[in-house]
Short mmCIF file of C-alpha atoms and ligand atoms in Angstrom, two decimals:
data_model
loop_
_atom_site.label_atom_id
_atom_site.label_comp_id
_atom_site.label_asym_id
_atom_site.label_seq_id
_atom_site.Cartn_x
_atom_site.Cartn_y
_atom_site.Cartn_z
CA MET A 1 -0.05 0.05 0.24
CA SER A 2 1.44 3.40 -1.14
CA ARG A 3 2.48 5.47 2.11
CA TYR A 4 0.25 8.09 3.03
CA TYR A 5 1.13 11.76 4.21
CA ASP A 6 -1.12 14.82 5.06
CA VAL A 7 1.63 16.66 2.75
CA ILE A 8 4.46 16.10 0.45
CA VAL A 9 6.94 18.58 -0.17
CA VAL A 10 9.47 18.47 -3.18
CA GLY A 11 12.87 20.60 -2.78
CA THR A 12 14.85 21.62 0.55
CA GLY A 13 15.67 24.89 -0.49
CA PRO A 14 14.17 27.94 1.81
CA ALA A 15 10.96 26.99 0.18
CA GLY A 16 10.50 23.70 0.98
CA LEU A 17 12.39 23.88 4.31
CA ALA A 18 10.43 27.10 5.46
CA ALA A 19 7.20 25.06 4.65
CA GLY A 20 7.88 21.51 5.82
CA SER A 21 9.21 22.76 9.21
CA SER A 22 5.62 24.76 9.88
CA LEU A 23 3.65 22.36 8.59
CA ALA A 24 5.29 19.69 11.02
CA GLU A 25 5.55 22.09 13.79
CA MET A 26 1.85 22.10 13.51
CA GLY A 27 1.95 18.38 14.27
CA ILE A 28 0.89 17.68 10.34
CA ARG A 29 2.53 14.71 8.42
CA VAL A 30 4.95 15.87 6.26
CA LEU A 31 7.45 14.30 3.85
CA THR A 32 10.28 16.17 2.38
CA LEU A 33 11.91 14.55 -0.42
CA ASP A 34 14.87 16.14 -2.37
CA GLU A 35 17.28 14.72 -5.18
CA GLN A 36 20.29 16.12 -3.00
CA HIS A 37 21.66 14.37 -0.37
CA ARG A 38 21.61 17.28 2.00
CA VAL A 39 18.98 19.60 2.79
CA GLY A 40 19.84 23.48 1.77
CA GLY A 41 18.52 23.91 -2.16
CA GLN A 42 20.83 25.67 -4.52
CA ILE A 43 21.50 28.80 -2.24
CA TYR A 44 22.21 26.65 1.27
CA ARG A 45 23.69 23.38 -0.64
CA LYS A 46 25.69 21.73 2.20
CA VAL A 47 25.71 24.54 4.47
CA GLU A 48 25.24 22.01 7.81
CA THR A 49 28.77 20.59 7.12
CA ALA A 50 30.50 23.64 5.49
CA SER A 51 34.04 24.70 7.25
CA ASP A 52 34.30 27.60 8.70
CA SER A 53 36.41 29.43 6.10
CA THR A 54 33.33 28.50 3.75
CA LEU A 55 31.06 29.81 6.05
CA ARG A 56 33.40 32.89 6.04
CA ILE A 57 34.05 33.47 2.16
CA MET A 58 30.23 32.94 1.60
CA GLY A 59 29.20 35.41 3.74
CA GLU A 60 25.67 36.09 5.96
CA ASP A 61 23.14 35.46 3.40
CA TYR A 62 24.85 31.67 3.56
CA SER A 63 24.94 31.32 6.78
CA ARG A 64 21.68 31.55 7.39
CA GLY A 65 20.68 28.25 5.93
CA LEU A 66 21.90 26.90 9.55
CA ASN A 67 19.18 28.51 11.33
CA LEU A 68 16.63 27.53 8.48
CA ALA A 69 18.19 23.93 8.25
CA GLU A 70 17.91 23.76 12.47
CA ARG A 71 14.89 24.59 12.58
CA PHE A 72 13.61 21.53 10.13
CA HIS A 73 15.35 19.07 11.90
CA ASN A 74 13.99 19.87 15.21
CA SER A 75 10.19 20.16 13.37
CA GLY A 76 9.53 16.33 12.89
CA ALA A 77 9.18 16.48 9.63
CA GLU A 78 10.41 13.62 7.51
CA TYR A 79 13.24 13.63 4.78
CA GLU A 80 14.57 11.78 2.01
CA GLY A 81 17.31 12.90 0.61
CA GLY A 82 18.85 11.63 -2.76
CA ALA A 83 15.66 11.32 -3.72
CA THR A 84 14.44 12.05 -7.55
CA VAL A 85 10.84 13.01 -7.79
CA TRP A 86 10.13 11.96 -11.22
CA ASN A 87 6.43 12.08 -11.28
CA VAL A 88 3.45 14.11 -9.46
CA GLU A 89 0.36 13.60 -10.15
CA SER A 90 -2.82 16.20 -9.16
CA ASP A 91 -4.62 13.81 -6.80
CA GLY A 92 -1.24 13.96 -4.73
CA ARG A 93 0.83 10.96 -5.81
CA VAL A 94 4.17 11.37 -5.44
CA ALA A 95 6.87 8.54 -7.68
CA TYR A 96 10.37 9.11 -6.65
CA SER A 97 13.42 7.09 -7.34
CA ARG A 98 16.34 6.55 -4.26
CA ASN A 99 18.45 4.30 -3.76
CA GLY A 100 17.76 2.30 -7.14
CA LYS A 101 14.56 1.90 -5.97
CA SER A 102 11.13 3.65 -7.66
CA GLN A 103 8.12 4.01 -5.21
CA GLU A 104 4.88 6.13 -4.36
CA VAL A 105 3.64 7.83 -2.13
CA GLN A 106 0.28 9.93 -1.48
CA ALA A 107 -0.63 13.11 -0.02
CA GLY A 108 -3.54 15.11 0.68
CA TYR A 109 -1.52 18.15 -0.32
CA VAL A 110 2.05 18.77 -2.37
CA ILE A 111 4.08 21.74 -2.44
CA ILE A 112 6.28 21.77 -5.15
CA ALA A 113 9.46 23.82 -4.22
CA THR A 114 11.98 22.97 -6.86
CA GLY A 115 13.40 26.53 -7.20
CA ALA A 116 15.41 27.68 -9.81
CA MET A 117 18.04 26.93 -12.48
CA GLU A 118 20.25 29.04 -14.65
CA ARG A 119 18.88 29.93 -18.26
CA PRO A 120 20.88 28.13 -20.54
CA VAL A 121 22.31 30.31 -23.62
CA PRO A 122 23.78 28.14 -26.27
CA LEU A 123 26.64 30.31 -27.87
CA PRO A 124 29.68 28.37 -30.05
CA GLY A 125 31.73 26.53 -28.28
CA TRP A 126 29.68 26.11 -25.33
CA THR A 127 29.99 22.32 -25.23
CA LEU A 128 33.91 22.49 -24.82
CA PRO A 129 34.73 20.86 -21.59
CA GLY A 130 35.99 24.28 -19.35
CA VAL A 131 32.72 26.09 -20.06
CA MET A 132 30.12 25.46 -17.44
CA GLY A 133 27.60 27.71 -15.76
CA ALA A 134 28.76 30.64 -13.08
CA GLY A 135 25.94 28.44 -10.49
CA ALA A 136 27.41 25.18 -11.45
CA ALA A 137 31.01 26.94 -9.77
CA ASN A 138 29.16 28.01 -6.96
CA ASN A 139 27.80 24.72 -6.31
CA LEU A 140 31.12 22.52 -6.53
CA ALA A 141 32.54 25.17 -4.52
CA LYS A 142 30.00 24.93 -1.90
CA GLU A 143 29.83 20.77 -2.06
CA ALA A 144 33.17 19.93 -2.78
CA ASN A 145 35.08 22.87 -1.80
CA LEU A 146 36.42 22.87 -5.54
CA ILE A 147 38.71 26.05 -6.21
CA PRO A 148 38.97 26.55 -10.04
CA ALA A 149 42.93 27.11 -10.87
CA GLY A 150 41.79 29.81 -13.83
CA PRO A 151 42.32 32.06 -16.04
CA ALA A 152 38.54 31.92 -15.85
CA VAL A 153 36.35 34.36 -17.60
CA LEU A 154 32.59 35.46 -16.33
CA ALA A 155 30.27 36.17 -19.00
CA GLY A 156 26.47 36.89 -19.22
CA SER A 157 24.43 39.26 -16.98
CA GLY A 158 22.54 38.89 -13.31
CA PRO A 159 24.01 39.08 -9.75
CA LEU A 160 24.79 35.65 -9.28
CA LEU A 161 27.66 36.42 -11.84
CA LEU A 162 29.13 39.45 -9.91
CA LEU A 163 28.49 37.33 -6.97
CA GLU A 164 30.73 34.30 -8.13
CA ALA A 165 33.30 36.78 -9.66
CA SER A 166 34.05 38.69 -6.26
CA LEU A 167 33.71 34.84 -4.71
CA LEU A 168 36.43 33.53 -6.87
CA ILE A 169 38.31 36.92 -6.20
CA LYS A 170 38.30 36.00 -2.23
CA LYS A 171 39.77 32.19 -3.27
CA GLY A 172 42.64 33.92 -5.42
CA VAL A 173 41.99 32.72 -8.68
CA ARG A 174 42.94 34.15 -11.56
CA ILE A 175 40.07 36.33 -13.58
CA SER A 176 41.43 37.24 -17.12
CA ALA A 177 37.86 39.62 -17.66
CA ILE A 178 34.35 39.80 -16.63
CA LEU A 179 32.68 40.26 -19.69
CA GLU A 180 28.64 41.59 -19.22
CA THR A 181 26.10 41.69 -21.73
CA THR A 182 24.44 44.19 -19.93
CA ALA A 183 23.56 47.78 -21.28
CA LYS A 184 26.84 49.91 -20.88
CA THR A 185 24.22 52.76 -20.31
CA PRO A 186 21.22 52.32 -17.61
CA SER A 187 18.55 52.68 -19.29
CA VAL A 188 15.86 55.57 -18.24
CA LYS A 189 13.05 52.08 -17.25
CA LEU A 190 15.48 52.28 -14.21
CA LEU A 191 14.88 55.33 -12.66
CA PRO A 192 11.19 54.64 -11.25
CA PRO A 193 12.52 50.70 -10.01
CA VAL A 194 15.87 52.48 -8.75
CA VAL A 195 13.43 54.48 -6.18
CA SER A 196 12.17 51.59 -4.34
CA ALA A 197 15.59 49.84 -4.03
CA LEU A 198 16.68 52.76 -2.32
CA ARG A 199 14.58 52.10 0.73
CA ARG A 200 17.01 48.26 0.42
CA ALA A 201 20.29 50.01 1.56
CA ASP A 202 21.66 47.08 2.85
CA PHE A 203 20.77 45.41 -0.06
CA LEU A 204 22.35 47.97 -3.17
CA PHE A 205 25.13 48.13 -0.52
CA LYS A 206 26.05 44.14 -1.16
CA GLY A 207 26.05 44.70 -4.88
CA LEU A 208 28.29 48.03 -4.50
CA GLN A 209 30.46 46.26 -2.47
CA MET A 210 30.54 43.29 -5.22
CA LEU A 211 31.67 45.87 -7.73
CA ARG A 212 34.11 47.34 -5.23
CA ASP A 213 36.03 43.65 -4.82
CA ILE A 214 36.35 43.61 -8.93
CA ARG A 215 37.60 46.82 -9.14
CA LYS A 216 40.12 46.54 -6.57
CA ALA A 217 41.24 42.91 -8.08
CA GLY A 218 41.95 45.39 -10.99
CA ILE A 219 40.10 42.76 -13.27
CA PRO A 220 39.24 43.94 -16.63
CA HIS A 221 35.07 44.37 -16.45
CA TYR A 222 33.42 45.36 -19.98
CA LYS A 223 29.78 46.13 -20.23
CA GLY A 224 27.89 45.99 -23.49
CA VAL A 225 29.74 42.84 -24.80
CA THR A 226 28.11 41.06 -27.55
CA GLU A 227 29.12 37.80 -30.07
CA ILE A 228 30.85 35.93 -27.06
CA CYS A 229 32.11 32.75 -28.26
CA ALA A 230 34.60 29.74 -26.30
CA LEU A 231 37.29 28.69 -28.32
CA GLY A 232 39.81 25.89 -28.25
CA GLU A 233 40.05 22.73 -29.86
CA ASP A 234 39.85 19.48 -27.00
CA ARG A 235 38.61 22.02 -24.38
CA VAL A 236 37.94 25.92 -24.15
CA ASP A 237 41.55 28.03 -24.18
CA SER A 238 40.30 31.45 -24.76
CA VAL A 239 36.98 33.22 -25.27
CA GLU A 240 36.48 36.02 -27.67
CA ALA A 241 33.54 38.90 -27.67
CA THR A 242 33.27 41.88 -29.28
CA VAL A 243 34.15 44.88 -26.52
CA ASN A 244 33.96 48.24 -27.20
CA GLY A 245 33.23 47.41 -31.06
CA SER A 246 36.04 45.70 -31.81
CA LYS A 247 36.75 41.28 -31.01
CA LYS A 248 38.85 41.03 -28.12
CA ALA A 249 40.31 37.25 -26.86
CA PHE A 250 41.43 36.33 -23.21
CA PRO A 251 43.01 33.82 -22.04
CA ALA A 252 41.01 31.18 -20.22
CA ASN A 253 40.82 27.61 -18.99
CA LEU A 254 37.17 27.97 -17.77
CA LEU A 255 34.39 30.21 -19.34
CA LEU A 256 31.87 30.82 -16.59
CA LEU A 257 28.43 31.49 -18.24
CA HIS A 258 25.31 33.03 -16.55
CA PHE A 259 22.35 34.60 -18.16
CA GLY A 260 19.88 34.95 -15.06
CA VAL A 261 17.83 32.08 -13.23
CA ILE A 262 14.49 30.81 -14.63
CA PRO A 263 11.87 28.97 -12.52
CA ASN A 264 12.54 25.08 -12.53
CA VAL A 265 9.17 24.15 -14.13
CA HIS A 266 9.30 20.84 -15.00
CA ILE A 267 6.93 19.13 -12.31
CA PHE A 268 4.56 22.01 -12.72
CA ARG A 269 4.59 20.87 -16.74
CA LEU A 270 4.38 17.25 -16.55
CA LEU A 271 0.98 17.97 -14.49
CA GLY A 272 -0.70 20.12 -16.89
CA CYS A 273 -0.52 23.12 -14.22
CA ALA A 274 -1.63 26.80 -15.67
CA MET A 275 0.97 27.95 -16.94
CA GLN A 276 1.70 31.86 -17.53
CA TRP A 277 4.54 33.52 -19.58
CA ASN A 278 6.89 36.47 -18.15
CA SER A 279 7.37 39.01 -20.70
CA GLU A 280 10.18 40.66 -19.36
CA GLN A 281 12.29 38.02 -18.00
CA ARG A 282 11.21 35.67 -20.69
CA TYR A 283 10.09 32.29 -18.50
CA TRP A 284 7.05 30.55 -17.71
CA TYR A 285 5.44 30.06 -14.54
CA PRO A 286 2.88 28.56 -12.88
CA ILE A 287 -0.73 30.60 -12.22
CA CYS A 288 -0.96 30.18 -8.75
CA ASP A 289 -3.35 32.56 -5.97
CA ARG A 290 -1.81 34.33 -3.62
CA TRP A 291 -1.06 30.81 -1.10
CA GLY A 292 0.83 29.68 -3.64
CA ARG A 293 -2.14 27.30 -4.64
CA THR A 294 -1.73 26.52 -8.36
CA ASN A 295 -4.58 25.34 -10.44
CA PHE A 296 -5.16 21.93 -8.98
CA GLU A 297 -6.85 22.06 -5.26
CA ARG A 298 -4.04 19.86 -4.31
CA ILE A 299 -1.14 21.25 -5.91
CA PHE A 300 0.58 24.26 -4.48
CA ALA A 301 4.07 26.13 -5.31
CA ALA A 302 6.84 27.88 -3.33
CA GLY A 303 9.85 29.33 -4.19
CA ASP A 304 11.64 30.54 -6.78
CA GLY A 305 10.19 28.02 -8.95
CA ALA A 306 6.79 29.68 -8.74
CA GLY A 307 8.51 32.74 -10.32
CA VAL A 308 12.18 34.39 -9.38
CA ARG A 309 12.57 35.89 -6.33
CA GLY A 310 15.12 35.39 -4.30
CA ALA A 311 15.84 33.28 -1.18
CA LEU A 312 14.18 35.35 1.35
CA ALA A 313 11.17 35.38 -0.46
CA ALA A 314 11.56 31.62 -1.02
CA GLU A 315 11.02 30.73 2.80
CA TYR A 316 8.45 33.56 3.43
CA ARG A 317 6.26 31.57 0.26
CA GLY A 318 6.91 28.40 1.65
CA GLU A 319 5.44 29.59 5.25
CA ILE A 320 2.69 31.00 3.48
CA ALA A 321 1.91 28.09 1.44
CA GLY A 322 1.73 26.17 4.56
CA LEU A 323 -0.28 28.44 6.32
CA GLU A 324 -3.12 27.78 3.80
CA ILE A 325 -2.84 24.11 3.40
CA ALA A 326 -2.94 23.95 7.49
CA ARG A 327 -6.48 25.70 7.27
CA CYS A 328 -7.47 23.77 4.65
CA LEU A 329 -6.41 20.59 6.90
CA GLY A 330 -8.46 22.23 9.47
CA LEU A 331 -5.59 22.94 11.64
CA LEU A 332 -6.14 26.88 11.66
CA PRO A 333 -9.07 28.76 11.24
CA ALA A 334 -9.40 31.33 8.38
CA TYR A 335 -8.82 34.51 10.46
CA GLU A 336 -5.45 32.63 12.41
CA ARG A 337 -4.20 31.83 8.93
CA ASP A 338 -4.30 35.22 7.83
CA ALA A 339 -3.26 36.61 11.29
CA LEU A 340 0.08 34.50 11.16
CA ALA A 341 0.42 35.51 6.95
CA ALA A 342 0.45 39.36 8.22
CA PRO A 343 3.77 39.86 9.20
CA ILE A 344 5.25 37.20 6.86
CA LEU A 345 3.57 39.41 3.90
CA THR A 346 4.85 42.57 5.40
CA ALA A 347 8.41 40.93 5.23
CA MET A 348 7.82 40.08 1.99
CA ASN A 349 6.88 43.37 0.55
CA ARG A 350 9.92 44.87 1.86
CA ASP A 351 12.07 41.87 0.46
CA ALA A 352 10.66 42.76 -2.79
CA LEU A 353 11.59 46.29 -3.18
CA PRO A 354 14.73 45.71 -5.07
CA ARG A 355 13.36 43.31 -7.03
CA PRO A 356 11.53 45.61 -9.90
CA PHE A 357 15.11 47.25 -10.24
CA ILE A 358 16.95 44.02 -10.19
CA ASP A 359 14.47 42.85 -12.86
CA ALA A 360 14.71 45.60 -15.03
CA MET A 361 18.79 45.55 -14.80
CA TYR A 362 18.85 42.53 -15.83
CA ALA A 363 16.29 42.17 -18.13
CA PRO A 364 17.02 39.28 -20.74
CA GLU A 365 18.23 40.86 -24.20
CA ILE A 366 18.93 37.14 -25.75
CA LYS A 367 16.53 36.76 -28.05
CA GLY A 368 15.85 34.15 -30.98
CA LYS A 369 18.39 35.86 -33.58
CA TYR A 370 21.53 36.10 -31.16
CA PHE A 371 22.03 32.47 -31.75
CA LYS A 372 24.23 31.67 -34.58
CA ASP A 373 23.48 29.23 -37.23
CA GLU A 374 26.47 27.11 -36.43
CA THR A 375 26.26 26.57 -32.47
CA VAL A 376 25.20 23.02 -30.93
CA LEU A 377 21.61 24.08 -29.33
CA CYS A 378 20.42 20.29 -28.33
CA ARG A 379 23.82 18.68 -26.89
CA CYS A 380 22.31 15.73 -26.15
CA GLU A 381 21.17 14.94 -29.76
CA ASN A 382 24.02 17.57 -31.49
CA ILE A 383 21.30 19.50 -33.18
CA LYS A 384 22.45 22.86 -34.86
CA VAL A 385 20.46 26.22 -34.19
CA ALA A 386 20.40 25.50 -37.99
CA ASP A 387 18.68 22.61 -38.42
CA VAL A 388 15.86 24.21 -36.15
CA ARG A 389 16.09 27.07 -38.89
CA LYS A 390 15.64 24.71 -41.78
CA VAL A 391 12.63 23.53 -40.30
CA VAL A 392 10.98 26.26 -39.23
CA LYS A 393 11.45 27.92 -42.92
CA GLU A 394 10.11 24.51 -44.25
CA GLY A 395 7.03 25.13 -42.48
CA VAL A 396 7.21 23.93 -38.93
CA ARG A 397 5.45 26.27 -36.36
CA GLU A 398 5.40 25.05 -32.72
CA VAL A 399 8.12 23.41 -30.83
CA ASN A 400 6.98 19.96 -30.10
CA GLU A 401 6.96 19.90 -33.82
CA VAL A 402 10.66 20.86 -34.06
CA LYS A 403 11.51 18.09 -31.43
CA ILE A 404 9.58 15.40 -33.53
CA ILE A 405 11.42 16.06 -36.45
CA THR A 406 14.88 17.14 -35.15
CA ARG A 407 14.74 15.52 -32.34
CA CYS A 408 16.02 18.35 -30.67
CA GLY A 409 15.09 18.15 -26.95
CA MET A 410 14.74 14.53 -26.77
CA GLY A 411 17.99 13.79 -25.63
CA PRO A 412 18.42 12.68 -21.30
CA CYS A 413 17.97 16.10 -20.35
CA GLN A 414 14.59 16.26 -21.91
CA GLY A 415 15.02 19.52 -23.19
CA ARG A 416 16.21 21.63 -20.00
CA MET A 417 19.35 22.90 -21.53
CA CYS A 418 17.89 23.91 -24.96
CA GLY A 419 13.82 24.26 -24.58
CA PRO A 420 14.35 28.10 -23.84
CA ALA A 421 16.84 28.84 -26.81
CA LEU A 422 14.61 26.38 -29.04
CA ALA A 423 11.47 28.69 -28.46
CA GLU A 424 13.10 31.77 -28.95
CA ILE A 425 14.48 30.58 -31.83
CA VAL A 426 11.60 29.48 -33.27
CA ALA A 427 9.54 32.68 -32.37
CA ALA A 428 11.59 35.18 -33.79
CA GLU A 429 11.46 32.79 -37.18
CA VAL A 430 8.12 32.98 -37.40
CA ASP A 431 8.08 36.63 -35.86
CA ALA A 432 6.08 35.63 -32.93
CA SER A 433 6.71 35.39 -29.27
CA PRO A 434 8.01 32.30 -27.58
CA GLU A 435 4.61 32.39 -25.71
CA GLN A 436 3.01 31.94 -28.93
CA VAL A 437 5.40 29.11 -30.24
CA GLY A 438 4.53 26.94 -27.23
CA MET A 439 6.82 24.71 -24.51
CA LEU A 440 8.68 21.27 -24.94
CA THR A 441 6.11 18.77 -23.46
CA VAL A 442 6.90 17.23 -20.16
CA ARG A 443 6.49 13.39 -19.49
CA PRO A 444 7.18 10.65 -17.02
CA PRO A 445 9.65 9.60 -16.34
CA LEU A 446 10.53 13.27 -15.46
CA LYS A 447 14.59 12.22 -14.63
CA LEU A 448 16.53 9.40 -16.16
CA VAL A 449 14.94 6.07 -14.37
CA PRO A 450 15.94 2.69 -15.81
CA LEU A 451 12.55 1.31 -16.77
CA GLY A 452 13.27 -2.00 -14.54
CA GLU A 453 13.06 0.56 -11.78
CA ILE A 454 9.33 1.64 -12.59
CA ALA A 455 8.40 -2.08 -13.68
CA GLU A 456 9.51 -3.18 -10.82
CA MET A 457 7.55 -0.48 -8.55
CA GLU A 458 4.70 -1.71 -6.44
CA ILE A 459 1.24 -0.03 -7.32
CA GLU A 460 -1.37 0.00 -5.20
CA ASN A 461 -4.03 -0.34 -8.15
CA ALA A 462 -1.51 -1.51 -10.57
CA SER A 463 -3.76 -1.21 -14.09
CA GLN A 464 -4.97 2.09 -12.71
CA GLY A 465 -1.54 3.76 -11.28
CA GLN A 466 0.53 2.37 -14.90
CA ALA A 467 -2.15 4.04 -17.02
CA ASP A 468 -1.89 7.65 -14.67
CA ILE A 469 1.68 7.24 -14.62
CA PHE A 470 1.86 7.17 -18.56
CA LYS A 471 -1.24 9.41 -19.19
CA ASN A 472 0.83 12.73 -19.91
CA MET A 473 1.86 10.55 -23.19
CA LYS A 474 -1.75 11.19 -25.20
CA LYS A 475 -0.98 14.90 -24.84
C1 FAD B 1 22.98 26.88 -9.58
C2 FAD B 1 22.46 28.19 -8.99
C3 FAD B 1 23.36 28.34 -7.24
C4 FAD B 1 22.67 29.49 -7.08
N1 FAD B 1 23.34 30.53 -6.17
C5 FAD B 1 23.33 31.47 -4.99
C6 FAD B 1 23.64 31.84 -4.24
O1 FAD B 1 25.02 31.21 -4.23
N2 FAD B 1 22.99 33.06 -3.67
C7 FAD B 1 21.70 33.62 -3.23
O2 FAD B 1 21.35 34.48 -3.23
N3 FAD B 1 21.33 32.93 -4.74
C8 FAD B 1 21.47 31.63 -5.51
N4 FAD B 1 20.86 30.96 -6.57
C9 FAD B 1 19.24 31.82 -5.91
C10 FAD B 1 18.95 30.45 -5.23
O3 FAD B 1 18.48 28.99 -5.71
C11 FAD B 1 17.62 31.23 -4.99
O4 FAD B 1 17.08 32.08 -5.00
C12 FAD B 1 16.57 30.17 -3.70
O5 FAD B 1 17.63 29.26 -3.27
C13 FAD B 1 15.69 29.56 -4.29
O6 FAD B 1 15.02 28.95 -3.25
P1 FAD B 1 13.97 28.02 -3.46
O7 FAD B 1 13.47 26.84 -2.05
O8 FAD B 1 12.86 27.94 -4.25
O9 FAD B 1 14.94 26.51 -4.77
P2 FAD B 1 16.21 25.90 -4.35
O10 FAD B 1 17.41 26.59 -3.64
O11 FAD B 1 16.44 25.56 -5.96
O12 FAD B 1 15.70 24.20 -3.93
C14 FAD B 1 14.94 23.61 -4.62
C15 FAD B 1 15.21 21.90 -4.70
O13 FAD B 1 14.78 21.69 -5.08
C16 FAD B 1 15.36 20.24 -5.12
N5 FAD B 1 14.64 19.65 -6.85
C17 FAD B 1 14.36 20.08 -7.85
N6 FAD B 1 13.80 19.19 -8.68
C18 FAD B 1 13.87 18.18 -8.03
C19 FAD B 1 13.29 16.50 -8.24
N7 FAD B 1 12.52 16.58 -9.44
N8 FAD B 1 13.00 16.17 -7.16
C20 FAD B 1 13.43 15.98 -5.91
N9 FAD B 1 14.36 17.03 -5.57
C21 FAD B 1 14.25 18.09 -6.64
C22 FAD B 1 16.64 20.52 -5.61
O14 FAD B 1 17.53 19.65 -6.06
C23 FAD B 1 16.92 21.98 -4.68
O15 FAD B 1 17.35 20.94 -3.43
C24 FAD B 1 21.37 29.85 -6.85
C25 FAD B 1 20.28 29.49 -8.46
C26 FAD B 1 21.48 28.34 -9.10
C27 FAD B 1 20.57 27.92 -10.05
#
């Protein structure tokens, strides 16, 4: 028989930890699953076992994860690490793989707190060894204390790029250049949001501090950079870009790319949740009410997976979802839920003050025409940008048709790496928006799971369960 919980939380980043803790503290039976082996999510990755020097270098924002993790472990919530969720049904059934075995659990409510991922931007040479995401380098530092030898180049746009640069400087890594695609001259559009950001001096100070670290280290830092490409035979040995109107090359055995983060929405798409396109930030996110409830009564969204707003907001949104579920389970009357939510919402509004400024400052400008014909778009199936443009010129108009014809998005990553760029390319070719050309269909299993593992899975009502697992195939 499937194990039954009141609530299953997928993800133990700040959102999942806050949601799981608050529900378990109220006596609700909670199971929390995460594919990582320790709690913390992206920002607080491995915080519980971090050395003093890592805690010092990563700073206060990282150490905050210690309190969250401690609260979670004391809350009574059940936790399974190394648990990859590969299917969620709208009736509260969740299938996951752990230690080579898949199983199904059921809950009254499911909170999906799967966070964000770096926006993948295919550019020439991005498949060479030595090219990786800046967030991935940040993860390796937290996970295994790996420090790159350098010389490194950091390229792209967004606060995490500057954060990673200042962390590498503190570790003494040689950085050849920081190549920002962000406009050289700030747009007038930044004026209104800067006013509200000014009310968060602490936030602005952090940004200025990162820029000061970079300037003090004497690292060439360019803005308005275009035409970035990684060069090398067997691995990257230099990075070329157009800087101030002319081509420039920088020595590098590591190119760290970062073009902002986008919600990790695969579970919502798998479920068939109603989604919305954010045309400023150019990403999809699930439509939710103010408590994080999706269009499915039992399915809630919390944290960056429901729209990127950062770690603190993720924590608050986890608490808020928890309060509403406690009300649904009859533990809190509405007035008490509202009273408990009020201070959280106030803190959330204060935290959000700089967000319009960050969003406007780093609004992604990477659209379809940006991608070069010869660039590998789908690295799993080795499909180039030109292959996609060719089928669009032949009359294909929708991303799933492109997928079927070219195999773009059909490999092991299931479109996680190529999907966003594919939509931009198709949209530009047919003079539409990515919203109009659609999203790649997501089917279970969401992540790679051996078929034998699925076949061996115990399902309470085998015929019904199996039919449901493959239900999305009909879409
Ligand atoms: C690579 C990367 C590094 C980042 N580093 C920083 C940083 O140093 N500082 C900073 O301020 N912000 C950082 N961010 C932004 C930061 O992730 C968020 O603001 C914050 O962590 C959001 O919290 P969350 O709880 O919504 O999600 P997350 O912290 O991302 O947690 C989501 C959790 O869900 C789990 N998960 C996802 N899918 C599944 C699945 N199918 N099955 C099981 N578990 C799953 C993940 O393993 C993860 O632990 C980073 C983002 C990324 C993508």
